[in-house]
Coordinates of C-alpha atoms and ligand atoms in Angstrom, one line a residue:
M232 CA 5.1 -355.3 117.4
C233 CA 5.4 -351.6 117.4
G234 CA 7.1 -349.6 114.6
I235 CA 10.0 -347.2 115.3
V236 CA 11.3 -344.4 113.0
G237 CA 13.8 -341.7 113.2
F238 CA 15.1 -338.9 111.0
T239 CA 17.9 -336.2 111.3
G240 CA 19.0 -334.1 108.3
H241 CA 18.1 -330.8 106.7
H242 CA 14.5 -331.4 106.0
Q243 CA 11.5 -331.0 108.3
A244 CA 11.4 -334.3 110.3
A245 CA 7.6 -334.5 111.1
P246 CA 6.3 -335.2 107.6
I247 CA 9.0 -337.7 107.0
L248 CA 8.3 -339.5 110.3
L249 CA 4.7 -339.7 109.5
E250 CA 5.3 -341.0 106.1
A251 CA 7.7 -343.7 107.4
L252 CA 5.4 -344.6 110.2
S253 CA 2.6 -345.2 107.7
K254 CA 4.6 -348.0 106.1
L255 CA 5.1 -349.5 109.6
E256 CA 1.4 -349.5 110.7
Y257 CA 1.3 -353.2 110.0
R258 CA 3.5 -353.6 113.1
G259 CA 0.9 -352.1 115.4
Y260 CA -1.8 -349.4 115.4
D261 CA -3.2 -348.9 118.8
S262 CA -1.6 -345.4 119.1
A263 CA 1.2 -343.4 117.7
G264 CA 3.3 -340.4 118.5
V265 CA 6.2 -338.4 117.3
A266 CA 8.9 -336.2 119.1
V267 CA 10.7 -333.4 117.0
R268 CA 13.6 -331.1 118.0
D269 CA 14.5 -327.7 116.4
G270 CA 17.9 -327.0 117.7
E271 CA 18.1 -326.0 121.3
K272 CA 14.4 -325.4 121.7
P273 CA 12.4 -327.8 123.9
T274 CA 11.3 -331.1 122.2
E275 CA 7.7 -331.2 121.0
V276 CA 6.0 -334.4 121.8
V277 CA 2.6 -335.3 120.2
K278 CA 0.7 -338.5 120.7
A279 CA -2.7 -339.8 119.8
T280 CA -4.7 -343.0 120.2
G281 CA -5.9 -345.2 117.4
K282 CA -4.5 -345.2 114.0
L283 CA -1.8 -343.0 112.5
I284 CA -4.4 -340.8 110.8
N285 CA -5.4 -339.5 114.3
L286 CA -1.8 -338.3 115.0
S287 CA -1.4 -336.9 111.5
Q288 CA -4.6 -334.8 111.8
K289 CA -3.5 -333.5 115.2
I290 CA -0.2 -332.1 113.7
D291 CA -1.8 -331.2 110.2
G292 CA 0.4 -333.8 108.4
G293 CA 3.5 -332.7 110.3
R294 CA 3.2 -329.1 109.2
T295 CA 2.6 -327.7 112.9
L296 CA 5.8 -329.3 114.2
H297 CA 9.1 -327.7 113.4
G298 CA 12.6 -329.2 113.5
C299 CA 14.9 -331.4 111.4
C300 CA 15.5 -334.2 114.0
G301 CA 12.8 -336.4 115.4
I302 CA 11.7 -340.0 116.4
G303 CA 8.3 -341.7 116.0
H304 CA 6.3 -344.7 117.1
T305 CA 3.3 -346.8 116.3
R306 CA 2.2 -348.9 119.1
W307 CA 0.9 -352.6 119.6
A308 CA 0.2 -352.5 123.5
T309 CA 1.9 -354.9 125.7
H310 CA 2.4 -353.2 129.1
G311 CA -0.4 -350.6 129.7
E312 CA -3.5 -350.3 127.6
P313 CA -3.8 -348.3 124.3
S314 CA -4.0 -344.7 125.6
E315 CA -2.5 -341.4 124.9
V316 CA -0.5 -341.5 128.2
N317 CA 1.0 -344.9 127.4
A318 CA 1.7 -344.0 123.8
H319 CA 5.3 -343.3 122.8
P320 CA 7.7 -341.2 122.7
H321 CA 8.3 -341.3 126.4
V322 CA 10.3 -338.7 128.4
S323 CA 12.6 -338.7 131.4
G324 CA 11.1 -335.7 133.1
N325 CA 8.7 -336.1 136.1
C326 CA 6.0 -334.4 134.1
S327 CA 2.3 -334.8 134.7
G328 CA -0.4 -335.4 132.1
T329 CA 0.6 -337.7 129.2
G330 CA 4.2 -336.6 128.7
S331 CA 3.2 -334.5 125.6
G332 CA 3.7 -331.0 124.6
Q333 CA 7.0 -329.0 124.9
V334 CA 9.2 -331.0 127.1
E335 CA 12.5 -329.9 128.7
S336 CA 13.4 -333.6 129.5
E337 CA 16.9 -334.7 129.2
V338 CA 16.0 -337.9 127.4
V339 CA 13.1 -338.7 125.0
A340 CA 12.9 -342.2 123.5
V341 CA 10.7 -344.6 121.6
H342 CA 10.9 -348.5 122.4
N343 CA 9.8 -351.7 120.9
G344 CA 10.0 -355.0 122.9
I345 CA 9.3 -355.9 126.5
I346 CA 11.5 -355.1 129.6
E347 CA 10.9 -358.0 131.8
N348 CA 12.5 -356.4 135.0
Y349 CA 10.8 -353.2 134.6
Q350 CA 9.0 -353.3 138.0
E351 CA 12.2 -353.8 140.0
L352 CA 13.9 -351.0 137.9
S353 CA 10.9 -348.7 138.5
E354 CA 11.2 -349.1 142.3
K355 CA 15.0 -348.3 142.1
L356 CA 14.2 -345.2 140.3
Q357 CA 11.4 -344.1 142.4
K358 CA 13.8 -344.3 145.3
N359 CA 15.9 -341.9 143.4
G360 CA 13.2 -339.4 142.9
Y361 CA 11.7 -340.4 139.6
R362 CA 7.8 -340.4 139.2
F363 CA 6.0 -342.2 136.3
Y364 CA 3.2 -341.0 134.4
S365 CA 2.5 -344.0 132.3
R366 CA 2.0 -347.7 132.9
T367 CA 4.6 -348.8 130.4
D368 CA 7.9 -350.6 130.8
S369 CA 9.3 -348.2 128.1
E370 CA 9.0 -345.1 130.3
V371 CA 11.2 -347.1 132.9
V372 CA 14.0 -347.5 130.2
V373 CA 13.9 -343.9 129.3
K374 CA 14.3 -342.8 132.9
L375 CA 17.0 -345.4 133.7
I376 CA 19.1 -343.9 130.8
D377 CA 18.5 -340.4 132.2
Y378 CA 19.6 -341.8 135.7
Y379 CA 22.9 -343.1 134.3
Y380 CA 23.4 -340.1 132.2
R381 CA 23.2 -337.7 135.1
K382 CA 25.1 -339.9 137.5
Y383 CA 28.2 -340.7 135.4
K384 CA 28.1 -337.8 133.2
M385 CA 30.0 -339.8 130.5
G386 CA 27.8 -339.1 127.6
P387 CA 24.8 -340.9 125.8
I388 CA 26.6 -344.0 124.6
D389 CA 27.9 -344.7 128.2
A390 CA 24.4 -344.2 129.7
I391 CA 22.7 -346.3 127.2
N392 CA 25.3 -349.1 127.7
R393 CA 24.9 -349.0 131.4
T394 CA 21.2 -349.3 130.9
L395 CA 21.4 -352.2 128.6
V396 CA 23.3 -354.2 131.1
R397 CA 20.6 -353.5 133.7
V398 CA 17.5 -354.4 131.7
R399 CA 16.4 -357.9 130.9
G400 CA 14.2 -358.4 127.9
T401 CA 14.0 -357.3 124.3
Y402 CA 14.3 -354.0 122.8
A403 CA 15.0 -351.6 119.8
L404 CA 15.4 -348.2 121.1
C405 CA 15.6 -344.7 119.6
V406 CA 16.7 -342.0 122.0
M407 CA 17.4 -338.3 121.7
F408 CA 19.3 -336.3 124.4
K409 CA 18.7 -332.7 124.9
D410 CA 22.4 -331.9 124.9
Y411 CA 22.9 -333.3 121.5
P412 CA 20.1 -331.6 119.2
D413 CA 20.7 -333.3 115.9
E414 CA 21.7 -336.7 117.0
I415 CA 19.7 -339.9 117.6
Y416 CA 21.0 -342.9 119.5
V417 CA 19.7 -346.4 118.7
A418 CA 20.2 -349.8 120.4
R419 CA 18.7 -353.3 119.9
K420 CA 18.6 -356.7 121.4
D421 CA 16.2 -359.2 119.6
A422 CA 14.0 -356.7 118.2
P423 CA 14.6 -355.4 114.6
I424 CA 15.9 -351.9 113.8
I425 CA 17.9 -350.6 110.8
V426 CA 19.7 -347.3 109.9
G427 CA 19.7 -345.7 106.5
T428 CA 21.8 -342.9 105.1
A429 CA 21.5 -340.7 102.0
E430 CA 23.1 -337.2 101.1
G431 CA 23.3 -335.3 104.5
E432 CA 20.4 -337.3 106.0
S433 CA 20.0 -340.4 108.2
Y434 CA 17.0 -342.5 109.0
V435 CA 16.1 -345.0 111.4
A436 CA 13.2 -347.7 111.1
S437 CA 12.0 -351.2 112.3
D438 CA 12.0 -352.3 108.9
V439 CA 13.3 -351.4 105.3
P440 CA 10.1 -350.5 103.5
A441 CA 9.6 -347.5 105.9
I442 CA 12.6 -345.7 104.5
L443 CA 12.7 -347.1 101.0
S444 CA 11.5 -343.8 99.4
Y445 CA 14.5 -342.0 100.8
T446 CA 17.3 -344.4 100.7
R447 CA 18.2 -348.0 99.7
K448 CA 21.5 -347.9 101.7
V449 CA 21.0 -349.6 105.0
Y450 CA 23.0 -350.8 107.8
Y451 CA 21.9 -353.7 110.1
I452 CA 22.6 -353.3 113.7
D453 CA 23.7 -356.4 115.5
N454 CA 22.3 -357.5 118.9
L455 CA 23.7 -355.5 121.9
E456 CA 25.2 -352.8 119.6
L457 CA 24.5 -349.1 119.5
A458 CA 24.5 -346.5 116.8
R459 CA 24.9 -342.8 116.9
I460 CA 23.1 -341.1 114.1
A461 CA 23.8 -337.6 112.9
P462 CA 22.8 -335.9 109.5
G463 CA 24.3 -338.1 106.8
E464 CA 26.5 -340.1 109.1
V465 CA 26.3 -343.0 111.5
H466 CA 28.7 -344.6 113.9
F467 CA 28.5 -347.9 115.6
Y468 CA 29.6 -349.1 119.1
D469 CA 29.7 -352.2 121.2
L470 CA 28.8 -352.7 124.8
N471 CA 32.2 -351.4 125.9
G472 CA 31.6 -348.2 124.0
D473 CA 34.3 -349.3 121.4
E474 CA 33.5 -348.1 117.8
V475 CA 32.6 -351.0 115.4
E476 CA 33.2 -350.9 111.5
K477 CA 30.2 -351.7 109.4
E478 CA 29.5 -351.7 105.8
P479 CA 26.0 -350.5 104.3
V480 CA 24.1 -353.1 102.3
D481 CA 22.2 -352.1 99.1
V482 CA 18.5 -353.1 99.6
P483 CA 17.6 -355.4 96.6
F484 CA 14.0 -354.3 96.3
S485 CA 12.5 -350.9 95.2
E486 CA 10.0 -348.6 96.9
E487 CA 7.3 -349.8 94.3
A488 CA 7.4 -353.2 95.7
A489 CA 6.0 -351.6 99.0
R490 CA 3.1 -349.8 97.1
K491 CA -0.4 -351.0 96.5
D492 CA -0.3 -350.8 92.7
G493 CA -4.0 -349.9 92.3
F494 CA -5.1 -352.7 94.4
E495 CA -7.6 -351.6 97.1
H496 CA -5.5 -353.5 99.8
F497 CA -2.0 -354.8 100.1
M498 CA -3.5 -358.3 100.8
M499 CA -5.1 -358.5 97.4
K500 CA -2.0 -357.2 95.7
E501 CA 0.1 -359.9 97.5
I502 CA -2.4 -362.6 96.7
H503 CA -1.9 -361.7 93.0
E504 CA 1.9 -361.6 93.3
Q505 CA 1.9 -365.2 94.2
P506 CA 2.5 -366.7 90.8
K507 CA 5.7 -364.6 90.5
V508 CA 6.7 -365.3 94.1
V509 CA 6.4 -369.1 93.5
R510 CA 8.5 -368.7 90.3
D511 CA 11.1 -366.7 91.8
T512 CA 11.6 -368.8 94.9
L513 CA 11.8 -372.0 92.7
H514 CA 14.2 -370.4 90.3
S515 CA 16.4 -369.0 93.1
V516 CA 17.3 -372.6 94.1
V517 CA 16.7 -374.6 90.9
K518 CA 19.3 -374.0 88.1
D519 CA 19.5 -376.2 85.1
G520 CA 17.5 -378.7 86.7
K521 CA 19.7 -379.0 89.8
I522 CA 18.8 -378.0 93.3
A523 CA 21.4 -375.9 94.9
L524 CA 20.9 -375.1 98.5
E525 CA 23.1 -373.5 101.2
I526 CA 22.6 -376.5 103.4
P527 CA 25.4 -378.9 102.4
D528 CA 24.5 -382.4 101.1
D529 CA 26.3 -384.1 104.0
V530 CA 24.2 -382.3 106.4
L531 CA 21.0 -383.5 104.8
E532 CA 22.2 -387.1 103.9
N533 CA 22.7 -388.3 107.4
I534 CA 19.6 -387.0 109.2
E535 CA 17.4 -389.3 111.0
Q536 CA 14.8 -386.8 112.1
L537 CA 13.7 -383.2 110.9
Y538 CA 12.2 -380.8 113.5
I539 CA 10.3 -377.9 111.8
V540 CA 9.7 -375.1 114.2
A541 CA 7.6 -372.1 113.4
C542 CA 4.7 -369.8 114.4
G543 CA 1.3 -368.9 112.7
S544 CA 1.2 -369.5 109.0
A545 CA 4.8 -370.4 108.8
Y546 CA 3.9 -373.2 111.1
H547 CA 1.1 -374.2 108.8
A548 CA 3.6 -374.3 105.9
G549 CA 5.7 -376.6 108.1
M550 CA 2.6 -378.9 108.5
V551 CA 2.3 -379.1 104.7
G552 CA 6.0 -379.8 104.5
Q553 CA 5.7 -382.7 107.0
Y554 CA 3.4 -384.6 104.7
V555 CA 5.4 -384.0 101.6
I556 CA 8.7 -384.7 103.2
E557 CA 7.6 -387.9 104.8
D558 CA 5.9 -389.1 101.6
L559 CA 8.7 -388.3 99.2
A560 CA 11.9 -388.7 101.3
G561 CA 10.7 -391.0 104.0
V562 CA 12.4 -388.8 106.8
P563 CA 10.4 -388.6 110.0
V564 CA 9.3 -384.9 110.6
R565 CA 7.8 -383.3 113.7
V566 CA 6.4 -379.9 113.3
E567 CA 6.5 -377.9 116.5
L568 CA 5.0 -374.4 117.6
A569 CA 7.9 -372.4 118.5
S570 CA 6.3 -371.0 121.6
E571 CA 5.9 -374.8 122.8
F572 CA 9.0 -376.2 121.5
R573 CA 11.1 -373.7 123.5
Y574 CA 9.8 -374.9 126.8
R575 CA 9.3 -378.5 126.1
K576 CA 11.7 -380.8 127.9
M577 CA 11.7 -383.3 125.0
K578 CA 14.8 -385.4 124.1
L579 CA 16.0 -384.4 120.7
N580 CA 17.5 -386.7 118.4
K581 CA 21.2 -386.0 117.9
K582 CA 21.0 -386.8 114.2
A583 CA 18.5 -384.2 113.5
L584 CA 18.2 -381.1 111.5
V585 CA 16.1 -378.2 112.9
V586 CA 14.4 -376.2 110.2
V587 CA 12.9 -372.8 111.4
I588 CA 10.6 -371.0 109.2
S589 CA 9.8 -367.3 109.5
Q590 CA 8.8 -364.6 107.1
S591 CA 10.0 -361.7 109.2
G592 CA 13.0 -363.5 110.6
E593 CA 12.3 -361.7 113.8
T594 CA 9.6 -363.7 115.6
A595 CA 10.7 -363.9 119.1
D596 CA 9.6 -367.5 119.8
T597 CA 11.1 -368.8 116.6
L598 CA 14.4 -367.0 117.4
A599 CA 14.4 -368.6 120.8
A600 CA 13.8 -372.0 119.5
L601 CA 16.6 -371.5 116.9
R602 CA 19.1 -370.6 119.8
L603 CA 17.8 -373.4 122.0
A604 CA 18.5 -375.9 119.1
K605 CA 21.9 -374.6 118.5
E606 CA 22.7 -374.7 122.2
K607 CA 21.9 -378.5 122.0
G608 CA 24.3 -378.8 119.3
L609 CA 21.8 -379.4 116.5
P610 CA 22.3 -377.9 112.8
V611 CA 19.8 -375.2 112.1
A612 CA 18.5 -374.2 108.7
A613 CA 16.2 -371.2 108.4
I614 CA 13.6 -370.5 105.7
V615 CA 13.3 -366.7 105.9
N616 CA 12.0 -364.0 103.8
V617 CA 13.6 -360.8 105.2
V618 CA 17.3 -360.6 104.2
G619 CA 19.6 -359.8 107.1
S620 CA 17.0 -360.4 109.7
S621 CA 18.0 -361.9 113.2
I622 CA 16.9 -365.4 112.3
A623 CA 18.8 -365.3 108.9
R624 CA 21.9 -364.1 110.7
E625 CA 22.0 -366.6 113.5
A626 CA 21.0 -369.8 111.6
D627 CA 23.7 -372.0 110.3
Y628 CA 22.2 -372.0 106.8
V629 CA 19.6 -369.9 105.1
F630 CA 17.1 -370.7 102.5
Y631 CA 15.6 -367.3 101.4
T632 CA 12.0 -367.3 100.2
V633 CA 11.9 -364.6 97.4
A634 CA 8.5 -363.0 98.4
G635 CA 9.6 -359.4 98.5
P636 CA 8.3 -357.0 101.2
E637 CA 5.0 -358.4 102.6
I638 CA 2.9 -355.5 104.0
A639 CA -0.6 -356.9 104.8
V640 CA -0.7 -358.3 108.3
A641 CA -2.3 -361.5 107.0
T642 CA 0.3 -363.3 105.2
T643 CA -0.4 -364.9 101.7
K644 CA 2.6 -364.7 99.3
A645 CA 5.1 -365.4 102.0
Y646 CA 3.2 -368.7 102.9
S647 CA 3.1 -369.6 99.2
A648 CA 6.9 -369.1 99.0
Q649 CA 7.5 -371.2 102.1
L650 CA 5.6 -374.1 100.6
I651 CA 7.9 -374.0 97.7
S652 CA 10.8 -374.2 100.1
M653 CA 9.3 -377.2 101.8
Y654 CA 8.7 -379.0 98.4
I655 CA 12.5 -378.3 97.3
L656 CA 13.6 -379.5 100.8
A657 CA 11.5 -382.8 100.3
I658 CA 12.8 -383.3 96.7
K659 CA 16.4 -382.7 97.8
L660 CA 16.1 -385.1 100.7
A661 CA 14.4 -387.8 98.5
L662 CA 17.3 -387.5 96.0
L663 CA 20.0 -387.9 98.8
N664 CA 18.2 -390.7 100.2
H665 CA 17.5 -392.3 96.9
S666 CA 13.8 -392.4 97.4
I667 CA 13.6 -391.0 93.8
D668 CA 16.3 -391.2 91.1
D669 CA 15.2 -388.2 89.1
A670 CA 13.9 -384.9 90.3
A671 CA 12.9 -383.6 86.8
P672 CA 9.2 -384.8 86.7
L673 CA 8.5 -383.2 90.2
L674 CA 10.4 -380.0 89.2
S675 CA 8.5 -379.6 86.1
E676 CA 5.2 -380.0 87.9
L677 CA 6.3 -377.3 90.4
E678 CA 6.9 -375.1 87.1
T679 CA 3.3 -375.3 86.4
L680 CA 2.2 -373.8 89.6
P681 CA 2.4 -370.1 88.7
S682 CA 0.1 -370.5 85.7
K683 CA -2.4 -372.6 87.6
I684 CA -2.5 -370.1 90.3
E685 CA -3.2 -367.5 87.7
E686 CA -6.1 -369.6 86.4
I687 CA -7.6 -369.7 90.0
L688 CA -7.2 -366.0 90.3
K689 CA -9.2 -365.5 87.1
E690 CA -12.2 -367.0 88.9
K691 CA -12.2 -364.8 91.8
E692 CA -15.5 -363.2 91.3
R693 CA -17.1 -366.5 92.0
I694 CA -15.6 -366.7 95.4
Q695 CA -16.5 -363.0 96.0
W696 CA -20.3 -363.9 95.2
F697 CA -19.9 -366.7 97.6
A698 CA -18.2 -364.6 100.4
A699 CA -20.9 -361.9 100.2
K700 CA -23.6 -364.6 100.7
F701 CA -22.0 -366.0 103.7
A702 CA -20.4 -362.8 105.2
H703 CA -22.9 -362.8 108.1
I704 CA -22.0 -366.2 109.5
R705 CA -20.7 -366.8 113.1
D706 CA -18.8 -369.9 112.5
A707 CA -17.0 -372.0 109.8
F708 CA -15.2 -375.4 109.7
F709 CA -12.4 -376.3 107.4
L710 CA -12.0 -380.0 107.0
G711 CA -9.6 -382.2 105.2
R712 CA -7.3 -385.3 105.6
G713 CA -3.6 -385.4 105.0
I714 CA -2.1 -382.5 103.0
D715 CA -5.6 -381.1 102.6
Y716 CA -5.9 -380.9 106.5
A717 CA -2.6 -379.1 106.8
A718 CA -3.8 -376.6 103.9
S719 CA -7.2 -376.1 105.7
M720 CA -5.2 -374.8 108.8
E721 CA -4.1 -371.8 106.7
G722 CA -7.5 -371.4 105.2
S723 CA -9.1 -371.2 108.5
L724 CA -6.5 -368.7 109.9
K725 CA -7.1 -366.5 107.0
M726 CA -10.8 -366.4 107.5
K727 CA -10.7 -365.8 111.3
E728 CA -7.9 -363.4 111.3
I729 CA -9.3 -360.8 109.0
S730 CA -13.1 -361.5 109.0
Y731 CA -13.3 -362.2 112.9
I732 CA -15.7 -365.0 112.0
H733 CA -14.9 -367.9 114.3
S734 CA -13.4 -370.7 112.3
E735 CA -11.7 -373.9 113.0
S736 CA -9.8 -376.4 110.8
Y737 CA -10.2 -380.0 111.7
A738 CA -8.9 -383.3 110.6
A739 CA -12.1 -384.5 108.8
G740 CA -11.8 -388.0 110.3
E741 CA -11.7 -386.4 113.8
M742 CA -14.9 -384.4 113.5
K743 CA -17.1 -387.1 114.8
H744 CA -15.1 -387.3 118.1
G745 CA -16.8 -384.1 119.5
T746 CA -16.7 -381.1 117.2
I747 CA -19.6 -382.4 115.0
S748 CA -22.0 -381.4 117.8
L749 CA -21.3 -377.8 116.9
I750 CA -22.8 -378.3 113.4
E751 CA -26.2 -376.7 113.0
D752 CA -28.5 -375.9 110.3
Q753 CA -26.5 -373.9 107.6
T754 CA -23.2 -374.1 109.4
L755 CA -20.6 -373.4 106.8
V756 CA -18.2 -376.2 106.3
I757 CA -15.4 -376.0 103.8
G758 CA -14.1 -379.2 102.7
I759 CA -10.8 -379.7 101.0
N760 CA -10.6 -382.9 99.0
T761 CA -7.8 -383.3 96.5
Q762 CA -6.1 -386.5 97.6
K763 CA -7.2 -389.5 95.5
E764 CA -6.5 -392.1 98.2
L765 CA -8.5 -390.1 100.9
F766 CA -11.2 -388.7 98.5
E767 CA -14.0 -391.0 99.4
K768 CA -13.3 -390.9 103.1
T769 CA -13.2 -387.1 103.3
L770 CA -16.4 -387.0 101.3
S771 CA -18.2 -389.2 103.7
N772 CA -17.0 -386.9 106.6
L773 CA -18.5 -384.0 104.6
V774 CA -21.7 -385.8 104.1
E775 CA -22.0 -386.6 107.8
T776 CA -21.9 -382.8 108.5
R777 CA -24.4 -382.2 105.6
S778 CA -26.8 -384.7 107.2
R779 CA -26.8 -382.5 110.2
G780 CA -27.7 -379.3 108.4
A781 CA -24.2 -378.0 107.3
Y782 CA -23.8 -376.1 104.0
I783 CA -20.8 -377.7 102.3
A784 CA -18.5 -375.7 99.9
A785 CA -15.8 -378.3 98.5
I786 CA -12.4 -377.5 97.0
T787 CA -11.2 -380.3 94.8
Q788 CA -9.2 -381.1 91.6
S789 CA -10.6 -380.5 88.3
G790 CA -12.4 -383.7 86.9
C791 CA -13.7 -385.0 90.4
Y792 CA -17.3 -383.8 89.2
S793 CA -19.0 -386.5 91.2
I794 CA -18.4 -384.4 94.3
E795 CA -21.2 -382.1 93.1
D796 CA -23.9 -384.6 94.0
N797 CA -23.0 -384.4 97.7
V798 CA -22.0 -380.9 98.4
N799 CA -23.6 -377.3 97.8
F800 CA -20.9 -375.5 96.2
T801 CA -17.7 -376.5 94.4
V802 CA -14.4 -374.8 93.6
Y803 CA -12.1 -376.8 91.2
I804 CA -8.4 -376.3 91.2
P805 CA -6.4 -377.2 88.1
R806 CA -5.0 -380.8 88.2
I807 CA -1.7 -381.0 90.1
N808 CA 0.4 -383.7 91.6
E809 CA -1.3 -384.3 94.9
L810 CA 1.9 -383.5 96.9
F811 CA 1.7 -379.9 95.8
S812 CA -1.9 -379.3 95.9
A813 CA -1.8 -377.0 99.0
S814 CA -0.3 -374.3 96.7
L815 CA -3.4 -374.3 94.8
T816 CA -6.1 -375.0 97.4
V817 CA -4.9 -372.2 99.5
I818 CA -5.7 -369.5 96.8
P819 CA -9.5 -369.8 97.1
M820 CA -9.3 -369.9 100.8
Q821 CA -7.3 -366.7 100.9
L822 CA -9.7 -365.1 98.6
L823 CA -12.7 -366.3 100.6
G824 CA -11.1 -364.7 103.8
Y825 CA -10.3 -361.5 102.0
Y826 CA -13.8 -361.1 100.4
M827 CA -15.5 -362.0 103.6
A828 CA -13.6 -359.3 105.5
V829 CA -14.3 -356.8 102.8
A830 CA -18.1 -357.7 102.8
R831 CA -18.0 -357.1 106.4
G832 CA -16.4 -353.6 106.0
L833 CA -13.2 -354.5 108.0
D834 CA -9.7 -353.2 107.6
V835 CA -8.3 -356.1 105.8
D836 CA -4.7 -355.0 105.9
K837 CA -4.8 -354.2 109.6
P838 CA -6.9 -356.7 111.5
R839 CA -7.6 -355.7 115.2
N840 CA -5.3 -356.9 117.8
L841 CA -2.6 -358.4 115.4
A842 CA 0.8 -357.3 114.4
K843 CA 2.8 -358.7 111.5
S844 CA 6.1 -359.2 113.2
V845 CA 5.7 -360.7 116.7
T846 CA 8.9 -359.8 118.6
V847 CA 7.5 -360.4 122.1
E848 CA 6.9 -363.9 123.6
Ligands
G6P1403 C1 2.3 -363.1 113.0 C2 1.6 -363.0 111.6 C3 1.6 -364.2 110.8 C4 2.8 -364.9 110.8 C5 3.3 -365.2 112.2 C6 4.7 -365.8 112.2 O1 1.4 -363.7 113.7 O2 0.5 -362.3 111.8 O3 1.1 -363.9 109.5 O4 2.6 -366.2 110.2 O5 3.5 -363.9 113.0 O6 5.6 -364.7 111.7 P1 6.9 -365.0 110.9 O7 7.3 -363.7 110.5 O8 7.9 -365.7 111.8 O9 6.6 -365.9 109.6

């Protein structure tokens, strides 16, 4: 949800801001803008609608803007449609037009998040003579900072603090003041932002990959904290304006990890990283045949119920986890969408553990669900990919997936790493419950996953051919039972989110209760069928759709060759313990979504209307 960057130092700011923004486009790409300062001269604000390239062309790659201090923004619209006038940065002056050009305003800022009470604040400001040019909540914040700055005349930290106390909502803010030409002020509440420093230069960004080519030394800003950034130095303050001490953290991955490495898209690169990610996540918690988790055994031993709470693909990983944990450990599991869980008035089992899953560690609904669970006195374990993220910091226990930075909006490798964390949790619970005596056979089976994923990837041309043949379709259905159903949810999401083909995943046995009426001649049905006990039943459901004209592509385990008599196209995955089959069946489904989108000429890494990190409700 929107990307923010800032720079102050001895180099020209605009090219650095553009490069950093290009690494954040996955957060939003409806419009973009920068504001650059050259000492005491007026701030230059330039904005453009559409992708970042439009902004870059407008300022000749940054060469037409002079100054060593600046802020930038790439937008995912919430309040106010995508347009130049609504694009950030926003300015405090009562200017006409789009708030661009040379501006004399006292305050210029970029914002990520949502200000819930912006209407009430806007009325207050209008009574005090402020006029608004845009329809954004962000312009209201900028003007409110200006109002307090002028009214109390106690400097930027005081003005921002007074503003933060008045606004309700979420924000990451990057603010420049006319009177402080080489400084940037940063504040956050429930929206990510980090600060980095290097020799005489300082950087701000929504996410680490944006500034990795400049520095690996970063500071994480806590909720309701502020930072004052000058060239090469940074100071932190609390809401009272008192200085807070903070140590920088060395980022554990390099800039190369955030590059495409010769792949056409990040998504394809990340699909190919899955063998490594699976291995790394496994080895991060399994050492010498023993599972070592941060969650203490006594927390896991006594639970009667597990609530898994997440959004999007992380929720789908939880769905797979539900089947595996219930089967292996016999612990009842409920998987909840975070956006529903947080408003449901359900009675929670007091002897439960809440497990939240999140790649970014910043998803607003998941974070809110975590806080709700803690408020109700339940222990919360988080499965998170981004180190130091809000969810990781607020959970009682963390299980980090080791997927590295994921750039493509549609997740692949983080989902695969989340599956591993689900299996490990299941095995650990099963050991503690004495449902199994020995984890070794299951752990050795997990060790085979990376090479089996590689085998599937070697066959990708076959999926590419199939995708090209079906790229024109309007609808697709993904069917399966049990773990295959859970895996099909992710397969269906991959297809719809990047190829814009309507697709649904359905429990195969439920099709006939309504949805089968949508099957027409040549409707594409992807049947996932890897579970021995359910094989015949799922096959019958697939045949039911075939008799109504569907074209069936099946994904099954190698050796189940009889399926070919009943379906039109088959993909075999290497044999694997059925509990872990989702880790293999998802690979051809990811490839199918990817190749369908490529065949339709779409922007695979930045699908329309989506953002990778959803920090608004
Ligand atoms: C967005 C992303 C999805 C992701 C979901 C949850 O919708 O596009 O890929 O699964 O958010 O994100 P999280 O970071 O919490 O896993």
